[in-house]
Short mmCIF file of C-alpha atoms in Angstrom, two decimals:
data_model
loop_
_atom_site.label_atom_id
_atom_site.label_comp_id
_atom_site.label_asym_id
_atom_site.label_seq_id
_atom_site.Cartn_x
_atom_site.Cartn_y
_atom_site.Cartn_z
CA MET A 10 -0.07 0.13 0.12
CA LYS A 11 1.19 3.58 -0.66
CA ILE A 12 0.20 7.00 -0.15
CA LYS A 13 1.36 10.39 -1.69
CA ARG A 14 3.00 12.71 0.60
CA ASN A 15 0.31 15.20 0.11
CA ILE A 16 -2.99 12.92 1.24
CA GLY A 17 -3.80 12.32 4.50
CA ILE A 18 -4.36 8.55 6.10
CA GLY A 19 -7.82 8.29 7.72
CA ILE A 20 -7.68 11.32 10.06
CA VAL A 21 -4.28 12.05 10.00
CA ALA A 22 -3.34 15.55 8.49
CA LEU A 23 -0.40 16.30 6.59
CA GLY A 24 1.36 20.27 6.55
CA LEU A 25 4.40 21.36 4.37
CA SER A 26 6.67 24.12 5.26
CA ALA A 27 7.09 26.48 2.78
CA GLY A 28 6.81 30.24 2.07
CA PHE A 29 3.64 32.04 2.44
CA HIS A 30 2.69 34.50 -0.65
CA GLY A 31 -0.65 35.33 -2.33
CA CYS A 32 -3.14 35.95 0.53
CA ASN A 33 -4.00 39.58 1.57
CA GLN A 34 -1.64 41.10 4.81
CA PRO A 35 -3.47 42.13 7.46
CA VAL A 36 -4.57 45.48 8.37
CA ILE A 37 -3.22 46.43 11.65
CA GLU A 38 -4.11 49.79 13.34
CA ALA A 39 -1.44 50.50 15.27
CA GLY A 40 2.09 50.87 14.28
CA PHE A 41 4.84 47.93 14.38
CA GLU A 42 6.77 49.58 17.24
CA ASP A 43 3.22 50.03 19.06
CA LEU A 44 2.36 46.22 18.33
CA LEU A 45 5.35 45.41 20.05
CA THR A 46 4.21 46.61 23.40
CA LEU A 47 0.48 45.27 23.16
CA THR A 48 -0.22 41.73 24.42
CA ILE A 49 -2.43 39.30 22.13
CA TYR A 50 -5.50 40.60 24.26
CA ASP A 51 -4.72 44.13 23.61
CA TYR A 52 -4.64 43.72 19.87
CA MET A 53 -7.90 42.14 20.07
CA VAL A 54 -9.04 45.24 22.10
CA GLU A 55 -7.60 47.46 19.63
CA ASN A 56 -9.30 46.01 16.54
CA ASP A 57 -12.76 45.04 18.14
CA SER A 58 -14.74 46.30 15.38
CA ALA A 59 -13.22 43.13 13.50
CA TYR A 60 -12.78 40.93 16.56
CA SER A 61 -15.51 41.89 18.98
CA SER A 62 -17.00 38.44 18.72
CA PHE A 63 -14.07 36.26 19.27
CA LEU A 64 -13.08 38.37 22.15
CA SER A 65 -16.52 37.86 23.96
CA ILE A 66 -15.53 34.16 23.40
CA MET A 67 -12.03 34.65 24.65
CA GLU A 68 -13.40 36.85 27.92
CA LYS A 69 -16.40 34.08 28.75
CA GLY A 70 -13.87 31.28 28.24
CA GLY A 71 -11.68 33.09 31.00
CA ILE A 72 -8.68 32.98 28.64
CA ASP A 73 -8.42 37.02 28.45
CA LYS A 74 -6.15 37.39 31.45
CA THR A 75 -3.69 34.67 30.08
CA LEU A 76 -3.40 36.19 26.74
CA SER A 77 -2.97 39.64 28.75
CA ALA A 78 0.39 38.33 30.43
CA TYR A 79 3.52 36.74 29.15
CA ASN A 80 3.90 32.93 28.93
CA PRO A 81 5.45 32.03 32.40
CA ASP A 82 7.64 29.47 30.25
CA GLY A 83 8.92 32.43 28.67
CA ILE A 84 8.39 31.06 24.96
CA GLY A 85 4.92 33.29 24.17
CA TYR A 86 1.48 32.08 22.93
CA THR A 87 0.18 31.74 19.14
CA LEU A 88 -3.55 32.69 18.60
CA PHE A 89 -5.18 31.58 15.37
CA LEU A 90 -7.96 34.59 15.57
CA PRO A 91 -11.41 34.38 13.69
CA ASP A 92 -12.69 37.60 12.50
CA ASN A 93 -16.63 38.21 13.23
CA ASP A 94 -17.65 37.08 9.75
CA ALA A 95 -15.67 34.15 10.46
CA VAL A 96 -17.88 33.48 13.87
CA ASN A 97 -21.12 34.36 12.34
CA ARG A 98 -20.45 31.67 9.84
CA PHE A 99 -19.83 29.32 12.33
CA ILE A 100 -22.95 30.07 14.43
CA GLN A 101 -25.08 29.69 11.21
CA GLU A 102 -23.57 26.39 10.29
CA ASN A 103 -23.93 24.88 13.77
CA ASP A 104 -27.43 23.59 14.74
CA ALA A 105 -27.03 24.16 18.49
CA TYR A 106 -26.46 28.02 18.49
CA GLY A 107 -28.99 30.61 17.00
CA SER A 108 -26.65 33.77 18.28
CA LEU A 109 -23.42 34.47 19.63
CA GLN A 110 -25.30 34.73 23.04
CA ASP A 111 -26.58 31.16 22.77
CA LEU A 112 -22.75 30.31 22.04
CA LEU A 113 -21.80 32.27 24.85
CA ASN A 114 -24.08 30.56 27.24
CA ASP A 115 -22.55 27.09 26.73
CA GLU A 116 -19.77 28.01 29.00
CA GLN A 117 -18.12 24.54 28.79
CA TYR A 118 -17.86 24.45 25.09
CA VAL A 119 -16.84 28.20 24.95
CA ARG A 120 -13.93 27.39 27.25
CA ILE A 121 -12.68 24.88 25.16
CA LEU A 122 -13.33 26.74 22.02
CA SER A 123 -11.14 29.71 23.30
CA ARG A 124 -8.47 27.27 24.65
CA TYR A 125 -8.54 25.31 21.32
CA HIS A 126 -7.17 28.67 19.18
CA VAL A 127 -3.95 29.21 21.50
CA VAL A 128 -0.96 27.31 21.17
CA ASN A 129 1.16 27.52 24.37
CA MET A 130 4.33 28.91 22.16
CA GLY A 131 4.88 31.77 20.03
CA ILE A 132 5.18 30.33 16.43
CA HIS A 133 6.21 32.65 13.22
CA THR A 134 4.90 30.97 10.05
CA ASP A 135 8.67 30.38 8.97
CA ASP A 136 8.73 27.88 11.83
CA PHE A 137 5.70 25.97 10.81
CA PRO A 138 6.33 22.45 10.57
CA PHE A 139 5.56 19.26 8.16
CA GLY A 140 2.52 18.33 10.13
CA ALA A 141 1.58 19.00 13.55
CA LEU A 142 2.72 22.15 15.32
CA PRO A 143 5.44 21.59 17.89
CA GLU A 144 3.35 22.37 21.20
CA TYR A 145 -0.04 21.80 22.33
CA THR A 146 -3.10 24.15 22.62
CA LEU A 147 -4.28 25.10 25.85
CA SER A 148 -7.21 23.00 25.53
CA GLY A 149 -4.40 19.99 25.24
CA ASP A 150 -4.80 19.46 21.72
CA LEU A 151 -2.33 19.54 18.73
CA LEU A 152 -3.39 21.75 15.56
CA THR A 153 -1.73 20.80 11.95
CA VAL A 154 -0.62 23.23 9.37
CA SER A 155 -0.88 22.34 5.46
CA PHE A 156 0.28 24.41 2.69
CA VAL A 157 -2.22 24.68 -0.32
CA ILE A 158 -1.24 25.67 -3.40
CA GLU A 159 -3.70 27.26 -5.83
CA GLN A 160 -3.24 28.68 -9.20
CA ASP A 161 -2.55 32.34 -8.08
CA THR A 162 -2.18 32.12 -4.58
CA SER A 163 -0.81 29.73 -1.71
CA TYR A 164 -1.62 29.70 1.81
CA TYR A 165 -1.46 27.70 4.95
CA LYS A 166 -4.23 26.02 6.42
CA ILE A 167 -5.01 24.96 9.89
CA ASN A 168 -6.22 21.43 10.63
CA ASN A 169 -7.35 21.55 7.02
CA GLN A 170 -10.26 23.85 8.11
CA ALA A 171 -9.28 27.55 8.30
CA ALA A 172 -6.73 29.19 5.67
CA VAL A 173 -4.56 31.69 7.33
CA ASN A 174 -5.23 35.03 5.76
CA GLN A 175 -3.19 37.64 7.95
CA PRO A 176 0.10 35.98 9.11
CA ASN A 177 2.78 36.92 11.76
CA ILE A 178 1.34 39.97 13.47
CA GLU A 179 3.76 40.15 16.33
CA VAL A 180 3.03 41.54 19.67
CA SER A 181 4.76 41.52 22.81
CA ASN A 182 3.83 38.09 24.32
CA GLY A 183 3.81 36.27 21.06
CA TYR A 184 2.24 35.83 17.51
CA VAL A 185 -1.44 36.41 16.05
CA HIS A 186 -2.34 34.84 12.69
CA GLY A 187 -5.72 35.94 11.45
CA VAL A 188 -8.03 32.75 10.28
CA GLU A 189 -10.96 32.74 7.77
CA ASP A 190 -12.70 30.43 9.70
CA VAL A 191 -13.19 29.24 13.25
CA LEU A 192 -11.60 26.13 14.21
CA VAL A 193 -13.74 23.48 15.36
CA PRO A 194 -12.34 21.71 18.56
CA VAL A 195 -11.91 17.67 18.41
CA THR A 196 -14.84 16.57 20.38
CA LYS A 197 -15.55 12.92 18.78
CA THR A 198 -13.84 9.91 19.26
CA THR A 199 -12.42 7.87 16.39
CA TYR A 200 -15.40 5.76 16.61
CA ALA A 201 -17.82 8.70 16.34
CA TRP A 202 -16.20 10.05 13.12
CA LEU A 203 -16.70 6.62 11.70
CA GLY A 204 -20.23 6.98 12.13
CA GLU A 205 -20.60 9.95 10.78
CA HIS A 206 -18.41 9.84 7.54
CA GLU A 207 -20.07 7.78 4.70
CA GLY A 208 -17.77 5.19 2.63
CA TYR A 209 -16.40 3.35 5.54
CA SER A 210 -18.99 1.11 6.09
CA ILE A 211 -17.18 -2.13 5.82
CA PHE A 212 -14.39 -1.46 8.13
CA LYS A 213 -16.92 0.10 10.72
CA ALA A 214 -18.87 -3.19 10.64
CA ALA A 215 -15.44 -4.93 11.04
CA VAL A 216 -14.85 -2.68 14.01
CA ASP A 217 -18.52 -3.17 15.38
CA ALA A 218 -18.11 -7.01 14.94
CA THR A 219 -14.78 -7.37 16.97
CA GLY A 220 -15.75 -5.37 19.75
CA LEU A 221 -12.76 -2.36 19.23
CA ASP A 222 -16.00 -0.29 18.81
CA VAL A 223 -14.97 0.12 22.74
CA MET A 224 -11.56 0.85 22.64
CA MET A 225 -11.77 3.50 19.68
CA ASP A 226 -14.78 5.15 21.59
CA VAL A 227 -12.74 6.61 24.64
CA ASN A 228 -11.84 10.03 25.37
CA VAL A 229 -8.03 9.61 26.00
CA LYS A 230 -8.36 13.48 27.09
CA GLU A 231 -10.45 12.26 29.98
CA GLU A 232 -8.73 12.33 33.48
CA GLU A 233 -10.26 8.87 34.32
CA SER A 234 -9.68 7.33 31.35
CA ASP A 235 -7.32 4.82 31.24
CA ALA A 236 -7.55 4.24 27.34
CA LYS A 237 -4.10 4.25 25.12
CA ALA A 238 -3.87 7.00 22.00
CA PHE A 239 -3.75 5.34 18.75
CA THR A 240 -3.35 6.19 15.32
CA LEU A 241 -5.72 4.48 12.79
CA LEU A 242 -4.71 3.69 9.27
CA LEU A 243 -8.02 3.81 7.27
CA GLU A 244 -9.33 2.44 4.07
CA HIS A 245 -12.38 3.89 2.19
CA ASP A 246 -14.94 1.03 0.86
CA SER A 247 -13.77 2.01 -2.67
CA ILE A 248 -10.70 0.28 -1.59
CA PHE A 249 -12.38 -3.18 -0.71
CA PHE A 250 -14.41 -2.70 -3.85
CA ARG A 251 -11.38 -2.79 -5.83
CA ASN A 252 -10.15 -6.00 -4.26
CA GLY A 253 -13.44 -7.89 -4.92
CA ILE A 254 -14.96 -7.37 -1.28
CA LEU A 255 -18.26 -5.19 -1.68
CA SER A 256 -19.48 -6.07 2.28
CA PHE A 257 -18.46 -6.93 5.88
CA GLU A 258 -19.86 -10.49 5.32
CA GLU A 259 -17.00 -11.04 2.30
CA LEU A 260 -14.66 -9.40 4.08
CA ALA A 261 -15.11 -11.76 6.83
CA ALA A 262 -15.05 -14.88 4.55
CA VAL A 263 -11.89 -13.81 3.06
CA ILE A 264 -10.10 -12.63 6.27
CA SER A 265 -11.71 -15.61 8.95
CA PRO A 266 -13.44 -18.21 7.07
CA GLU A 267 -13.53 -20.63 9.40
CA ASP A 268 -13.79 -18.95 12.73
CA ASN A 269 -16.59 -16.36 13.34
CA GLY A 270 -15.60 -15.75 16.99
CA TYR A 271 -14.32 -12.21 16.05
CA THR A 272 -13.99 -10.67 19.62
CA ASN A 273 -11.39 -13.23 20.19
CA PRO A 274 -8.22 -11.58 20.41
CA GLY A 275 -6.53 -14.29 18.79
CA ASN A 276 -9.23 -14.22 15.74
CA ALA A 277 -7.77 -13.66 12.49
CA LEU A 278 -10.65 -10.57 11.72
CA TYR A 279 -9.91 -9.37 15.04
CA ARG A 280 -6.04 -8.96 14.24
CA PHE A 281 -6.79 -7.63 11.01
CA VAL A 282 -8.85 -4.61 12.59
CA ALA A 283 -6.28 -4.27 15.47
CA TYR A 284 -3.44 -4.22 13.02
CA HIS A 285 -5.04 -0.76 11.39
CA MET A 286 -4.27 0.85 15.10
CA LEU A 287 -0.91 2.14 15.52
CA GLU A 288 0.46 2.68 19.32
CA GLY A 289 0.23 6.57 19.95
CA SER A 290 -0.55 9.64 18.18
CA ILE A 291 1.42 9.71 15.15
CA PHE A 292 0.94 12.64 12.46
CA ILE A 293 2.06 11.69 8.67
CA ASP A 294 5.61 14.03 9.07
CA ALA A 295 6.77 11.28 11.10
CA PHE A 296 7.10 8.84 8.58
CA VAL A 297 8.69 11.00 6.17
CA ASP A 298 12.27 10.19 5.36
CA GLN A 299 12.78 7.35 7.48
CA ALA A 300 11.63 3.58 7.10
CA THR A 301 10.36 2.19 10.70
CA ASN A 302 8.42 -0.53 12.37
CA TYR A 303 5.63 0.51 14.41
CA THR A 304 3.83 -1.35 17.12
CA THR A 305 0.13 -2.10 16.67
CA PHE A 306 -2.84 -3.36 18.85
CA SER A 307 -2.58 -6.57 17.18
CA GLU A 308 1.05 -7.04 18.76
CA ILE A 309 2.27 -7.57 15.06
CA PRO A 310 4.79 -4.70 13.54
CA LEU A 311 3.78 -2.84 10.77
CA ASN A 312 6.53 -1.25 8.41
CA ILE A 313 6.13 2.39 7.13
CA ASN A 314 8.81 3.39 4.65
CA GLY A 315 8.72 7.22 4.27
CA MET A 316 12.35 7.31 2.22
CA GLY A 317 10.88 8.03 -1.32
CA LEU A 318 8.20 10.42 -2.90
CA ASP A 319 5.53 7.63 -1.73
CA ILE A 320 4.97 6.84 1.87
CA LEU A 321 4.98 2.78 1.51
CA ILE A 322 3.10 0.66 3.96
CA ASN A 323 4.43 -2.78 4.29
#
């Protein structure tokens, strides 16, 4: 199996480190020297005509004081900042909220949402990596960076969700990068993601049959959880179709024809599903320029070779 470096596997996102050009530069009301005396929070207040909605989200989420101060670790912060139009679109596309006030009333979600946009390190786009940003957000998540090249422009995109349209606004305690859309926090488990995306029905049925849905449906960020983080290598139904497998029943007949005890870890179908689960959270950049065996949940190693233009799996 092989993938191009510019294609994600399953829900692993990809980024490229490259120059930024072609998008509109930020309109900054204060002069450059003034910005170096402003904090991230001050910058939003100074430009509240454009950012008042997200400013309210930050204040309601209790993150305003954090962004008014220096990072105690001395490495600054990075805010990915959506403007009022982006927040309005987010609300319009979200059935749970009819207005900004409805969103602000959901204090638990606003707390997560505000922190999801702040990386615990000041990062210039020149230092954007190939894949995940080098530090977690204040919500405890990793954001990913991709580099999009179109006919007349190129730009960075965060989490494959939001284009960076105003990069590298340097302030006294870090950087602000304007983004075109609100970043949607990851609140779903892998299993929930599978259930919401068409085209993965055969693999999902195999997950259900083996009982591995329980392992895939746990939030590893919850304090009481003892679940292990994993990376899923996921085939679309079309890949099974190309190999003459049109249903879960046909897959089971091929993988485990003589044994329907699919929930037994020794069963071939169980091992097949577990073999798609690599131990740990691994971003695609980790595969590049090396050939390595990875431990799977089936305890059978899987080789990924990223030494060439393609990333080859086994």
